[in-house]
Short mmCIF file of C-alpha atoms and ligand atoms in Angstrom, two decimals:
data_model
loop_
_atom_site.label_atom_id
_atom_site.label_comp_id
_atom_site.label_asym_id
_atom_site.label_seq_id
_atom_site.Cartn_x
_atom_site.Cartn_y
_atom_site.Cartn_z
CA MET B 29 39.76 0.29 -26.74
CA VAL B 30 40.12 -3.36 -27.14
CA PHE B 31 38.35 -3.81 -23.81
CA GLU B 32 35.61 -1.85 -25.13
CA ASP B 33 35.59 -3.69 -28.39
CA VAL B 34 35.29 -6.99 -26.50
CA LYS B 35 32.69 -5.60 -24.33
CA LEU B 36 30.66 -4.25 -27.57
CA THR B 37 30.86 -7.72 -29.14
CA LYS B 38 29.75 -9.46 -25.94
CA ILE B 39 26.79 -7.17 -25.76
CA LEU B 40 25.89 -7.38 -29.43
CA ILE B 41 26.17 -11.28 -29.16
CA LEU B 42 23.72 -11.16 -26.28
CA LEU B 43 21.43 -8.87 -27.89
CA PHE B 44 21.39 -10.65 -31.17
CA SER B 45 20.59 -13.93 -29.19
CA LYS B 46 17.87 -12.13 -27.10
CA SER B 47 16.37 -10.52 -30.27
CA TYR B 48 16.36 -14.10 -31.78
CA LEU B 49 14.78 -15.23 -28.49
CA TRP B 50 12.07 -12.64 -28.58
CA GLN B 51 11.20 -13.73 -32.09
CA SER B 52 11.07 -17.29 -31.01
CA GLU B 53 8.78 -16.36 -28.08
CA ALA B 54 6.53 -14.28 -30.14
CA GLY B 55 3.28 -13.96 -27.94
CA SER B 56 5.00 -14.64 -24.82
CA PRO B 57 4.62 -11.85 -22.06
CA LYS B 58 8.48 -10.77 -22.49
CA SER B 59 7.89 -10.34 -26.17
CA GLU B 60 4.97 -8.11 -25.62
CA VAL B 61 6.77 -5.94 -23.09
CA ARG B 62 9.82 -5.69 -25.49
CA SER B 63 7.56 -4.97 -28.58
CA ARG B 64 6.41 -1.83 -26.96
CA LYS B 65 9.92 -0.08 -27.53
CA LEU B 66 12.37 -0.04 -30.28
CA TYR B 67 15.45 -1.35 -28.65
CA LEU B 68 18.45 -1.75 -30.82
CA PRO B 69 19.28 0.01 -34.19
CA LEU B 70 20.84 -2.89 -35.44
CA SER B 71 20.96 -1.67 -38.91
CA SER B 72 22.41 1.70 -37.99
CA ASP B 73 25.87 2.82 -38.26
CA PHE B 74 27.95 0.77 -36.04
CA ARG B 75 30.21 3.63 -34.96
CA LEU B 76 27.35 4.80 -32.86
CA LEU B 77 27.92 1.89 -30.77
CA THR B 78 31.07 3.09 -29.31
CA SER B 79 29.02 5.77 -27.37
CA ASP B 80 29.45 5.10 -23.59
CA LEU B 81 25.90 6.23 -23.44
CA LEU B 82 24.44 3.80 -25.80
CA ILE B 83 26.30 0.98 -23.91
CA THR B 84 24.80 2.15 -20.80
CA ASN B 85 21.37 2.21 -22.26
CA ILE B 86 21.69 -1.21 -23.64
CA ILE B 87 22.90 -2.57 -20.53
CA GLU B 88 20.08 -0.89 -18.66
CA MET B 89 17.58 -2.51 -21.11
CA MET B 90 19.07 -5.86 -20.61
CA VAL B 91 18.94 -5.61 -16.77
CA LEU B 92 15.23 -4.30 -17.00
CA ASP B 93 14.39 -7.07 -19.38
CA GLU B 94 15.53 -9.82 -16.79
CA LEU B 95 13.74 -8.05 -14.03
CA TYR B 96 10.61 -8.03 -16.13
CA GLU B 97 11.00 -11.66 -16.83
CA LYS B 98 11.51 -12.54 -13.09
CA SER B 99 8.66 -10.40 -12.16
CA LEU B 100 6.35 -11.98 -14.64
CA HIS B 101 7.33 -15.41 -13.29
CA LEU B 102 6.49 -14.27 -9.63
CA ILE B 103 10.01 -14.62 -8.67
CA PRO B 104 10.76 -12.09 -5.72
CA LEU B 105 12.94 -9.35 -6.60
CA ASP B 106 15.75 -8.21 -4.12
CA ILE B 107 16.20 -4.71 -2.88
CA ASP B 108 18.64 -3.68 -5.57
CA GLU B 109 16.69 -5.14 -8.30
CA GLY B 110 13.54 -3.25 -6.76
CA VAL B 111 15.55 0.06 -6.75
CA ALA B 112 16.68 -0.62 -10.38
CA LEU B 113 13.04 -1.00 -11.61
CA TYR B 114 12.10 2.05 -9.63
CA ASN B 115 14.91 4.14 -10.99
CA LEU B 116 15.37 2.85 -14.63
CA ALA B 117 12.06 1.49 -15.77
CA PRO B 118 9.97 3.59 -18.13
CA LEU B 119 6.61 3.81 -16.57
CA GLU B 120 4.69 2.44 -19.58
CA GLU B 121 6.62 -0.79 -19.24
CA LEU B 122 6.12 -0.99 -15.46
CA MET B 123 2.40 -0.43 -15.91
CA PHE B 124 2.39 -3.14 -18.59
CA VAL B 125 4.07 -5.67 -16.30
CA ALA B 126 2.19 -4.79 -13.26
CA ASN B 127 -1.11 -4.99 -15.24
CA ARG B 128 -0.15 -8.42 -16.50
CA LEU B 129 0.51 -9.61 -12.86
CA ARG B 130 -2.82 -8.07 -11.63
CA GLN B 131 -4.53 -10.33 -14.17
CA LEU B 132 -2.50 -13.04 -13.02
CA HIS B 133 -3.71 -12.51 -9.24
CA ASN B 134 -7.25 -11.16 -10.29
CA PRO B 135 -8.33 -12.46 -13.59
CA GLY B 136 -11.07 -10.53 -15.21
CA ASN B 137 -12.23 -7.05 -15.45
CA ILE B 138 -13.67 -6.36 -12.03
CA ALA B 139 -12.39 -3.35 -9.94
CA GLY B 140 -13.38 -3.37 -6.29
CA TRP B 141 -14.83 -0.64 -4.03
CA MET B 142 -16.67 -0.72 -0.60
CA ILE B 143 -18.84 1.35 1.70
CA ASP B 144 -17.66 1.73 5.23
CA ARG B 145 -17.43 4.41 7.61
CA ASN B 146 -14.53 5.98 9.62
CA VAL B 147 -15.25 6.76 13.20
CA ASN B 148 -12.45 8.16 15.21
CA ILE B 149 -12.59 6.71 18.85
CA THR B 150 -10.65 9.75 20.23
CA ASN B 151 -8.44 12.49 18.83
CA ILE B 152 -6.25 12.46 21.97
CA CYS B 153 -2.78 10.98 21.04
CA PHE B 154 0.53 11.18 22.93
CA SER B 155 2.30 10.12 19.71
CA GLN B 156 2.12 13.61 18.03
CA CYS B 157 3.48 12.29 14.65
CA SER B 158 4.95 15.24 12.72
CA PHE B 159 2.67 14.45 9.54
CA CYS B 160 -0.72 14.35 11.65
CA ASN B 161 -2.92 17.30 11.98
CA PHE B 162 -5.75 15.24 13.65
CA CYS B 163 -4.40 14.60 17.00
CA ARG B 164 -4.93 16.77 20.00
CA LYS B 165 -3.17 16.77 23.59
CA LYS B 166 -5.24 16.01 26.60
CA GLY B 167 -7.07 18.97 27.87
CA SER B 168 -7.11 20.79 24.43
CA GLU B 169 -10.51 22.58 23.64
CA ASP B 170 -11.39 20.43 20.71
CA ALA B 171 -10.22 17.00 22.32
CA TYR B 172 -12.88 14.18 22.46
CA ILE B 173 -13.77 10.65 22.92
CA THR B 174 -16.61 9.35 20.84
CA SER B 175 -19.80 8.53 22.93
CA ILE B 176 -21.88 5.44 22.47
CA ASP B 177 -24.80 7.77 21.41
CA GLU B 178 -22.63 9.25 18.79
CA TYR B 179 -21.70 5.76 17.44
CA LYS B 180 -25.43 4.82 17.39
CA THR B 181 -26.00 7.80 14.98
CA LYS B 182 -23.00 7.14 12.80
CA VAL B 183 -23.72 3.34 12.57
CA ASP B 184 -27.44 3.98 11.62
CA GLU B 185 -26.43 6.35 8.99
CA LEU B 186 -23.74 3.67 7.80
CA PHE B 187 -26.63 0.91 7.63
CA SER B 188 -29.11 3.26 5.91
CA LEU B 189 -26.41 3.98 3.15
CA GLY B 190 -25.83 0.19 2.62
CA GLY B 191 -22.40 -0.36 4.59
CA ASP B 192 -21.91 -2.55 7.42
CA GLN B 193 -18.24 -1.76 8.52
CA LEU B 194 -16.67 0.68 10.83
CA LEU B 195 -13.14 1.53 10.47
CA LEU B 196 -12.40 2.61 14.15
CA GLN B 197 -9.19 4.46 14.51
CA GLY B 198 -7.94 7.37 16.55
CA GLY B 199 -5.33 8.54 18.61
CA MET B 200 -3.42 6.48 21.44
CA ASN B 201 -5.08 8.13 24.23
CA PRO B 202 -3.13 7.43 27.68
CA GLY B 203 -6.50 7.73 29.56
CA LEU B 204 -7.95 4.63 27.73
CA ASP B 205 -6.83 1.00 28.64
CA LEU B 206 -7.62 -2.40 27.05
CA ASN B 207 -10.92 -2.71 29.01
CA PHE B 208 -12.06 0.51 27.47
CA TYR B 209 -11.63 -1.06 23.88
CA LEU B 210 -13.11 -4.42 24.93
CA GLU B 211 -16.18 -2.81 26.33
CA LEU B 212 -16.55 -0.61 23.24
CA PHE B 213 -16.39 -3.51 20.68
CA ARG B 214 -18.79 -5.62 22.93
CA ASN B 215 -21.28 -2.85 23.09
CA LEU B 216 -21.28 -2.29 19.35
CA LYS B 217 -21.50 -5.78 18.56
CA LYS B 218 -24.46 -6.22 21.16
CA LEU B 219 -26.18 -3.35 19.44
CA TYR B 220 -25.46 -4.19 15.74
CA PRO B 221 -24.55 -7.93 15.57
CA SER B 222 -23.84 -7.83 11.69
CA LEU B 223 -21.63 -4.77 12.16
CA LYS B 224 -17.95 -5.52 11.08
CA LEU B 225 -15.26 -3.82 13.24
CA HIS B 226 -12.00 -3.10 11.22
CA ALA B 227 -10.44 -1.50 14.12
CA LEU B 228 -7.19 -0.08 15.65
CA GLY B 229 -3.75 -0.94 14.21
CA PRO B 230 -0.28 -2.24 15.17
CA PRO B 231 0.81 0.96 17.11
CA GLU B 232 -2.33 0.77 19.39
CA VAL B 233 -1.61 -3.05 19.89
CA VAL B 234 2.04 -2.23 21.00
CA TYR B 235 0.71 0.60 23.30
CA LEU B 236 -1.86 -1.70 24.86
CA SER B 237 0.43 -4.32 25.23
CA LYS B 238 2.97 -2.19 27.01
CA LYS B 239 0.43 -0.45 29.22
CA GLU B 240 -1.24 -3.82 30.24
CA HIS B 241 2.03 -5.93 30.44
CA LEU B 242 0.47 -8.45 28.11
CA SER B 243 1.77 -10.08 24.85
CA TYR B 244 0.65 -8.89 21.37
CA SER B 245 -1.01 -12.19 21.09
CA VAL B 246 -2.92 -11.92 24.21
CA VAL B 247 -4.18 -8.43 23.59
CA LEU B 248 -5.12 -9.48 20.07
CA SER B 249 -7.02 -12.42 21.19
CA LYS B 250 -8.99 -10.36 23.73
CA LEU B 251 -9.97 -7.85 21.13
CA ILE B 252 -11.00 -10.53 18.75
CA GLU B 253 -13.06 -12.20 21.35
CA ALA B 254 -14.68 -8.73 22.09
CA GLY B 255 -15.67 -8.38 18.29
CA LEU B 256 -12.58 -7.21 16.34
CA ASP B 257 -12.91 -8.57 12.75
CA SER B 258 -9.89 -7.38 11.05
CA LEU B 259 -6.72 -5.16 11.77
CA PRO B 260 -6.05 -2.17 9.43
CA GLY B 261 -2.33 -1.79 8.46
CA ALA B 262 -2.28 1.63 10.01
CA GLY B 263 0.89 3.27 11.21
CA ALA B 264 3.26 1.54 8.85
CA GLU B 265 4.27 4.82 7.27
CA ILE B 266 7.68 3.63 6.08
CA LEU B 267 9.05 0.66 7.70
CA SER B 268 12.56 2.12 8.46
CA ASP B 269 13.62 3.24 11.78
CA ARG B 270 15.58 6.04 10.38
CA VAL B 271 12.42 7.50 8.79
CA ARG B 272 10.20 6.67 11.82
CA LYS B 273 12.52 8.78 14.15
CA ILE B 274 11.91 11.80 11.95
CA VAL B 275 8.15 11.41 11.41
CA SER B 276 6.68 9.33 14.25
CA PRO B 277 9.42 8.84 16.99
CA ALA B 278 7.04 7.87 19.71
CA LYS B 279 5.07 5.33 17.63
CA ALA B 280 5.94 1.60 17.42
CA SER B 281 9.09 0.73 15.70
CA SER B 282 9.18 -1.08 12.32
CA GLU B 283 9.94 -4.44 14.09
CA GLU B 284 7.24 -3.85 16.56
CA TRP B 285 4.67 -3.07 13.64
CA LEU B 286 5.76 -6.31 11.88
CA ASP B 287 5.60 -8.31 15.11
CA VAL B 288 2.04 -7.27 15.76
CA MET B 289 1.13 -8.39 12.15
CA ARG B 290 2.94 -11.64 12.63
CA GLU B 291 0.82 -12.43 15.62
CA ALA B 292 -2.31 -11.24 13.88
CA HIS B 293 -1.53 -13.83 11.06
CA LYS B 294 -0.93 -16.59 13.36
CA LEU B 295 -4.31 -15.91 15.01
CA ASN B 296 -5.95 -15.76 11.45
CA LEU B 297 -7.10 -12.38 11.75
CA PRO B 298 -7.35 -10.65 8.38
CA THR B 299 -5.06 -7.60 8.19
CA SER B 300 -3.98 -5.00 5.51
CA ALA B 301 -0.62 -3.47 4.79
CA THR B 302 -0.09 0.05 4.08
CA MET B 303 2.70 2.65 3.13
CA MET B 304 2.61 6.39 3.45
CA PHE B 305 5.33 7.88 1.16
CA GLY B 306 6.54 11.15 -0.42
CA HIS B 307 8.05 12.82 2.85
CA VAL B 308 11.70 12.01 4.03
CA GLU B 309 12.25 8.45 2.85
CA THR B 310 14.63 7.43 -0.07
CA ALA B 311 13.69 5.24 -2.97
CA SER B 312 15.57 2.32 -1.38
CA GLU B 313 13.64 2.59 1.85
CA ARG B 314 10.34 2.56 -0.12
CA ILE B 315 11.55 -0.64 -1.87
CA GLU B 316 12.78 -2.14 1.59
CA HIS B 317 9.29 -1.28 3.16
CA LEU B 318 7.69 -3.44 0.32
CA ILE B 319 10.27 -6.29 0.82
CA ARG B 320 9.68 -6.43 4.67
CA ILE B 321 5.99 -6.72 4.09
CA ARG B 322 6.32 -9.34 1.41
CA ASP B 323 8.76 -11.38 3.73
CA LEU B 324 6.37 -11.31 6.54
CA GLN B 325 3.42 -12.47 4.20
CA SER B 326 5.59 -15.48 3.23
CA GLU B 327 5.75 -16.57 6.80
CA LYS B 328 2.22 -16.83 7.25
CA GLN B 329 0.33 -20.32 7.13
CA GLU B 330 -0.90 -21.10 3.83
CA ASN B 331 -4.62 -21.29 4.77
CA HIS B 332 -4.40 -18.10 6.95
CA PHE B 333 -5.67 -14.60 5.56
CA GLY B 334 -2.30 -12.61 6.26
CA PHE B 335 -2.14 -9.41 4.27
CA ILE B 336 -5.28 -9.25 2.33
CA THR B 337 -4.34 -6.12 0.58
CA PHE B 338 -1.63 -3.40 0.25
CA ILE B 339 -2.54 0.07 0.14
CA PRO B 340 -0.01 2.95 -0.59
CA TRP B 341 -0.87 6.69 -0.14
CA PRO B 342 1.08 9.77 -0.45
CA PHE B 343 1.96 12.03 2.44
CA GLN B 344 -0.47 15.15 2.63
CA ASP B 345 1.54 18.01 3.84
CA GLU B 346 -1.08 20.84 4.56
CA GLY B 347 -0.55 22.39 7.91
CA THR B 348 1.56 19.49 9.21
CA MET B 349 4.58 19.82 11.64
CA LEU B 350 6.62 18.24 9.20
CA LEU B 351 6.10 20.96 6.72
CA LYS B 352 5.91 23.88 9.34
CA LYS B 353 8.82 23.04 11.31
CA HIS B 354 11.00 20.96 9.00
CA GLY B 355 10.03 22.42 5.65
CA VAL B 356 9.35 18.82 4.27
CA ARG B 357 6.72 19.14 1.36
CA SER B 358 5.02 16.20 0.00
CA SER B 359 6.87 14.95 -3.19
CA TYR B 360 3.72 13.59 -4.25
CA ASN B 361 3.01 13.85 -8.08
CA GLY B 362 0.67 11.51 -10.31
CA PRO B 363 3.34 9.61 -12.35
CA ASP B 364 5.29 8.82 -9.19
CA TYR B 365 2.22 7.52 -7.51
CA ILE B 366 1.36 5.32 -10.61
CA ARG B 367 4.98 4.25 -10.57
CA MET B 368 4.81 3.13 -6.77
CA ILE B 369 1.42 1.42 -7.63
CA ALA B 370 3.18 -0.69 -10.42
CA ILE B 371 6.28 -1.38 -8.37
CA SER B 372 4.18 -2.48 -5.26
CA ARG B 373 2.34 -4.89 -7.60
CA ILE B 374 5.67 -6.34 -8.85
CA LEU B 375 7.42 -6.41 -5.68
CA LEU B 376 4.59 -7.95 -3.62
CA ASN B 377 4.31 -10.94 -5.52
CA ASN B 378 2.43 -12.79 -2.61
CA ILE B 379 -0.25 -10.36 -1.75
CA ARG B 380 -3.50 -10.63 -4.15
CA ASN B 381 -4.98 -7.24 -3.85
CA LEU B 382 -3.73 -3.75 -4.51
CA GLN B 383 -5.69 -0.73 -3.49
CA ALA B 384 -5.19 2.73 -5.05
CA SER B 385 -6.14 5.41 -2.55
CA ILE B 386 -8.54 7.32 -4.42
CA LEU B 387 -9.43 9.47 -1.25
CA THR B 388 -5.84 10.83 -1.55
CA VAL B 389 -4.92 10.94 -5.25
CA GLY B 390 -8.31 11.79 -6.62
CA LYS B 391 -10.31 10.36 -9.72
CA GLU B 392 -7.88 10.66 -12.63
CA ILE B 393 -4.78 9.03 -10.93
CA GLY B 394 -7.18 6.63 -9.37
CA MET B 395 -8.45 5.55 -12.65
CA LEU B 396 -5.00 5.15 -14.14
CA SER B 397 -3.91 3.15 -10.97
CA LEU B 398 -6.37 0.43 -12.19
CA HIS B 399 -4.30 0.17 -15.40
CA ALA B 400 -1.03 -0.07 -13.42
CA GLY B 401 -1.61 -2.96 -11.17
CA ALA B 402 -4.19 -1.94 -8.80
CA ASN B 403 -7.51 -3.92 -8.56
CA ASP B 404 -9.51 -1.75 -6.00
CA LEU B 405 -10.18 2.04 -5.33
CA GLY B 406 -10.99 1.52 -1.80
CA SER B 407 -13.95 2.74 0.14
CA ILE B 408 -16.32 5.85 -0.44
CA MET B 409 -15.29 6.29 3.45
CA ILE B 410 -18.13 8.01 4.99
CA GLU B 411 -16.66 10.61 7.29
CA GLU B 412 -12.82 10.56 7.14
CA ASN B 413 -10.92 12.89 9.55
CA VAL B 414 -7.29 12.04 9.31
CA VAL B 415 -5.84 12.38 5.78
CA SER B 416 -8.58 15.16 5.09
CA ALA B 417 -7.10 17.24 8.10
CA ALA B 418 -3.92 17.50 6.01
CA GLY B 419 -5.38 18.44 2.76
CA ALA B 420 -6.97 15.26 0.95
CA ASN B 421 -10.29 16.35 0.02
CA ASN B 422 -11.40 13.82 -2.56
CA ARG B 423 -14.96 12.53 -1.65
CA PHE B 424 -17.24 10.13 -3.83
CA ASN B 425 -20.58 8.72 -3.12
CA ALA B 426 -21.39 5.12 -4.05
CA ASP B 427 -22.69 6.06 -7.57
CA GLU B 428 -19.75 8.24 -8.46
CA MET B 429 -17.34 5.70 -7.27
CA GLN B 430 -19.03 3.18 -9.74
CA SER B 431 -19.06 5.62 -12.61
CA ILE B 432 -15.32 6.09 -12.13
CA ILE B 433 -14.60 2.63 -12.08
CA ARG B 434 -16.67 2.05 -15.42
CA GLU B 435 -15.01 5.37 -16.92
CA ALA B 436 -11.68 3.55 -16.30
CA GLY B 437 -12.83 0.54 -18.32
CA PHE B 438 -13.83 -1.71 -15.47
CA VAL B 439 -16.90 -3.32 -14.01
CA PRO B 440 -17.34 -2.08 -10.38
CA GLY B 441 -17.51 -4.90 -7.86
CA ARG B 442 -18.58 -4.16 -4.35
CA ARG B 443 -16.74 -6.05 -1.79
CA ASN B 444 -16.28 -6.62 1.90
CA GLN B 445 -13.19 -6.38 3.95
CA LYS B 446 -12.16 -9.77 2.89
CA TYR B 447 -12.25 -8.81 -0.74
CA GLU B 448 -15.26 -10.97 -1.40
CA LEU B 449 -18.07 -9.65 -3.61
CA VAL B 450 -21.28 -8.68 -1.96
S1 SF4 S 5 -1.04 9.58 13.00
FE1 SF4 S 5 -2.10 8.27 14.61
S2 SF4 S 5 -0.56 7.88 16.09
FE2 SF4 S 5 0.24 9.63 14.93
S3 SF4 S 5 -0.16 11.32 16.02
FE3 SF4 S 5 -1.90 11.07 14.53
S4 SF4 S 5 -3.48 9.80 15.43
FE4 SF4 S 5 -1.48 9.76 16.82
#
């Protein structure tokens, strides 16, 4: 009991000094966070304070307060701190802190969007990830490799709609070698010199590097020379090998994914980072994913692009092997997505842009994300075949995308892949 009293006294002193501090710092970010919640019933019956629950709550509030403070000063949080925020912080407080950080990185009221077109190079893939409905085995009736004539039709349509970028993705087809991709990029650039190629991803680079016995750096340099403009963060899923062994055992390991991105950053190739969550990962693995991306970003040369943006999206379970064979349903829900958006903004203190995946979460959650740290809603994505094959069917045209941004209280800013307004 004496111990409890001492503990209580210490807490009261600390709280009193903190409440004094808040008053003295009126107008500071911390006091604004704090003023959103009634914290301490100082005038209430002191007998209440003997409750263990109240002590726990007070300690939690103090811990959160320190974490908000560190976050607002762009001090990197460690994994335990990230998990504590994820598990304990009230959503409205996380949103408030993340929104302040968004303003720090991107002052103003503009929310980004873009026009690009997804074309799948091939749907033949040896990887057969258990969350993917898109891939086919060689010899399947509906297996394909996109022909140059099909590219022409698709690129002409892209230009007619005002876009100039192709997101080129697809399976890891054992029949295609590095030369195939080099030829494809060269042909597309010859036909359409102003076309931007946001293409492949670390798993393809790992695959091509093994197939050709070349380093990641050489593979990337050759692809850049042939016309690659930027490298999507595809295939990150969750950067934990425990998770990858379950959802994508044949794909690049987390270390390989990071190694490719490290080389891309050295070559000053613009890249993005992604996360697909809501399947078999733990909260701690989500946070670890963010920290690994942040740590890699901190290695890049100051004047290099590095990760231009981070894009988290939820696992879509419809018809996937993960659901059919292993009974894993998507744990996606709106509040959890908003929480992950806010946590991403807070943890990724060195990545300027944060994109909400309106294609997978839809209009309302997309709009809320813009108030939780996101500064972008991504592309209207003319033709998307991968996440839509697993149940994500949110589609918007350019006018709808802009009116959604306005409805959320922001000014739509059309941008390119480097997040420059166009
Ligand atoms: S997610 Fe990509 S790598 Fe995995 S099976 Fe599908 S196409 Fe292949």
